[in-house]
Structure formats: structure tokens, C-alpha cells
PDB file of C-alpha atoms in Angstrom:
ATOM      1  CA  GLN A   1      20.273  -9.054  25.798  1.00 83.00           C
ATOM      2  CA  PRO A   2      16.643 -11.214  25.335  1.00 80.00           C
ATOM      3  CA  PHE A   3      14.825 -10.319  22.018  1.00 78.00           C
ATOM      4  CA  SER A   4      12.070 -12.179  20.197  1.00 77.00           C
ATOM      5  CA  VAL A   5      12.025 -13.925  17.003  1.00 83.00           C
ATOM      6  CA  GLY A   6       8.757 -14.308  14.729  1.00 84.00           C
ATOM      7  CA  LYS A   7       7.825 -17.499  13.802  1.00 90.00           C
ATOM      8  CA  TYR A   8       6.091 -16.565  10.297  1.00 92.00           C
ATOM      9  CA  CYS A   9       7.067 -13.343   7.756  1.00 93.00           C
ATOM     10  CA  VAL A  10       5.318 -10.268   8.628  1.00 94.00           C
ATOM     11  CA  THR A  11       2.289 -10.043   5.964  1.00 95.00           C
ATOM     12  CA  VAL A  12       1.210  -7.027   3.835  1.00 91.00           C
ATOM     13  CA  GLU A  13      -2.111  -7.173   5.719  1.00 94.00           C
ATOM     14  CA  GLU A  14      -0.409  -6.723   9.147  1.00 93.00           C
ATOM     15  CA  PHE A  15       2.441  -3.900   8.275  1.00 90.00           C
ATOM     16  CA  THR A  16      -1.026  -1.788   7.196  1.00 87.00           C
ATOM     17  CA  HIS A  17      -2.027  -2.085  10.480  1.00 90.00           C
ATOM     18  CA  PHE A  18       0.960  -0.856  11.626  1.00 89.00           C
ATOM     19  CA  VAL A  19       1.362   2.131   8.736  1.00 84.00           C
ATOM     20  CA  ARG A  20      -2.634   3.201  10.074  1.00 83.00           C
ATOM     21  CA  GLU A  21      -0.874   3.281  13.139  1.00 83.00           C
ATOM     22  CA  ALA A  22       2.553   4.928  12.704  1.00 75.00           C
ATOM     23  CA  THR A  23       0.836   7.655  11.513  1.00 62.00           C
ATOM     24  CA  ASN A  24       0.757   9.085  14.817  1.00 57.00           C
ATOM     25  CA  LEU A  25       3.991   8.041  16.131  1.00 54.00           C
ATOM     26  CA  ASP A  26       7.006   9.952  16.285  1.00 52.00           C
ATOM     27  CA  GLY A  27      10.044   8.881  13.601  1.00 50.00           C
ATOM     28  CA  TYR A  28       8.299   7.088  11.032  1.00 55.00           C
ATOM     29  CA  HIS A  29       7.355   8.394   7.398  1.00 56.00           C
ATOM     30  CA  LEU A  30       6.407   6.456   4.885  1.00 62.00           C
ATOM     31  CA  GLN A  31       8.056   7.126   1.553  1.00 65.00           C
ATOM     32  CA  ASN A  32       7.746   6.291  -1.990  1.00 68.00           C
ATOM     33  CA  GLY A  33      10.626   4.224  -3.982  1.00 74.00           C
ATOM     34  CA  LEU A  34      12.208   0.551  -3.769  1.00 74.00           C
ATOM     35  CA  ARG A  35      15.219  -0.441  -4.153  1.00 72.00           C
ATOM     36  CA  ASP A  36      15.767  -2.688  -7.635  1.00 71.00           C
ATOM     37  CA  TRP A  37      18.294  -5.289  -8.622  1.00 72.00           C
ATOM     38  CA  ARG A  38      18.898  -5.052 -12.581  1.00 72.00           C
ATOM     39  CA  SER A  39      22.208  -6.298 -13.644  1.00 77.00           C
ATOM     40  CA  GLY A  40      23.385  -7.017 -10.206  1.00 81.00           C
ATOM     41  CA  GLU A  41      23.437  -3.038  -9.084  1.00 81.00           C
ATOM     42  CA  PRO A  42      21.010  -1.593  -6.716  1.00 77.00           C
ATOM     43  CA  GLN A  43      18.415   0.756  -8.634  1.00 77.00           C
ATOM     44  CA  PHE A  44      16.303   2.243  -7.072  1.00 76.00           C
ATOM     45  CA  GLU A  45      12.444   2.860  -8.528  1.00 77.00           C
ATOM     46  CA  SER A  46      10.315   5.808  -7.543  1.00 79.00           C
ATOM     47  CA  MET A  47       7.061   4.925  -8.302  1.00 76.00           C
ATOM     48  CA  PHE A  48       6.580   1.714  -6.779  1.00 78.00           C
ATOM     49  CA  ASN A  49       6.538   1.955  -2.525  1.00 76.00           C
ATOM     50  CA  LEU A  50       5.646  -1.468   0.484  1.00 77.00           C
ATOM     51  CA  PHE A  51       2.388  -1.786  -1.117  1.00 79.00           C
ATOM     52  CA  SER A  52       2.822  -1.550  -4.843  1.00 80.00           C
ATOM     53  CA  PRO A  53       6.366  -3.672  -5.290  1.00 82.00           C
ATOM     54  CA  GLY A  54       5.984  -3.625  -9.543  1.00 81.00           C
ATOM     55  CA  TYR A  55       3.619  -7.075  -9.369  1.00 84.00           C
ATOM     56  CA  HIS A  56       0.318  -8.254  -7.819  1.00 90.00           C
ATOM     57  CA  GLN A  57       0.497  -8.958  -3.867  1.00 91.00           C
ATOM     58  CA  THR A  58      -2.943  -9.864  -1.508  1.00 95.00           C
ATOM     59  CA  LYS A  59      -3.139  -9.241   1.377  1.00 94.00           C
ATOM     60  CA  LEU A  60      -1.401 -12.237   3.025  1.00 96.00           C
ATOM     61  CA  HIS A  61       1.786 -12.124   1.475  1.00 94.00           C
ATOM     62  CA  PRO A  62       5.016 -11.754   2.806  1.00 93.00           C
ATOM     63  CA  ILE A  63       5.721  -7.121   2.926  1.00 90.00           C
ATOM     64  CA  VAL A  64       8.206  -6.588   0.930  1.00 86.00           C
ATOM     65  CA  GLY A  65      11.200  -3.857  -0.091  1.00 82.00           C
ATOM     66  CA  VAL A  66      11.268  -3.177   4.112  1.00 83.00           C
ATOM     67  CA  SER A  67      13.880  -0.945   4.727  1.00 80.00           C
ATOM     68  CA  TRP A  68      15.778  -1.435   8.433  1.00 82.00           C
ATOM     69  CA  ASP A  69      14.121   2.457   9.479  1.00 79.00           C
ATOM     70  CA  ASP A  70      11.105   0.625   8.350  1.00 83.00           C
ATOM     71  CA  ALA A  71      11.726  -2.915  10.739  1.00 86.00           C
ATOM     72  CA  THR A  72      12.716  -1.037  13.321  1.00 85.00           C
ATOM     73  CA  ALA A  73      10.002   1.176  13.874  1.00 85.00           C
ATOM     74  CA  TYR A  74       8.068  -2.019  13.073  1.00 88.00           C
ATOM     75  CA  CYS A  75       9.348  -4.064  15.908  1.00 88.00           C
ATOM     76  CA  ASN A  76       9.272  -0.800  18.744  1.00 86.00           C
ATOM     77  CA  TRP A  77       5.308  -0.423  17.307  1.00 87.00           C
ATOM     78  CA  LEU A  78       5.086  -4.113  18.512  1.00 87.00           C
ATOM     79  CA  THR A  79       6.788  -3.821  21.977  1.00 85.00           C
ATOM     80  CA  ARG A  80       3.793  -1.215  22.710  1.00 81.00           C
TER      81      ARG A  80
END
């Protein structure tokens, strides 16, 4: 099946645009919490999220902490 691949990383700004519009999309809900690797094990950190990963980012940095569901919702949104 045909598919597309992005040449550049998705930025915080681009993903923010998606999230603002996604409030009207079924099946996408931004959740707090990211998994962080500590001592070789994934640890859930509820105080962090996509837009506050625990370190400084600008709108031009790549978005981090995107789950499979986040990525799927973003790709579905792009195809609209």
C-alpha cells in the first residue's frame, strides 16, 4: 500500500496546531504523563506531558513523548 514519510521531525508548534484542532476529533484526548527511562526501566511521570517534558523546549524543537495513539491520530488528522 502507498505511504508517506516526512522529511523533517514534527515540531512542537506543528503538533500544538493539531491538538488545538483535535478537540473536535473523535478518539484523541491529550493525557498527562510520559514514560521516562530510569535505571534501564520505564517509569511513568504524571507531572510531565507532550508540551512539558521536564526540560526547556521551543516551538521549533521536535515534539517528544508521542505515543502510538498520538502518532496515529496526528497522521489521520494530516490526511483530512
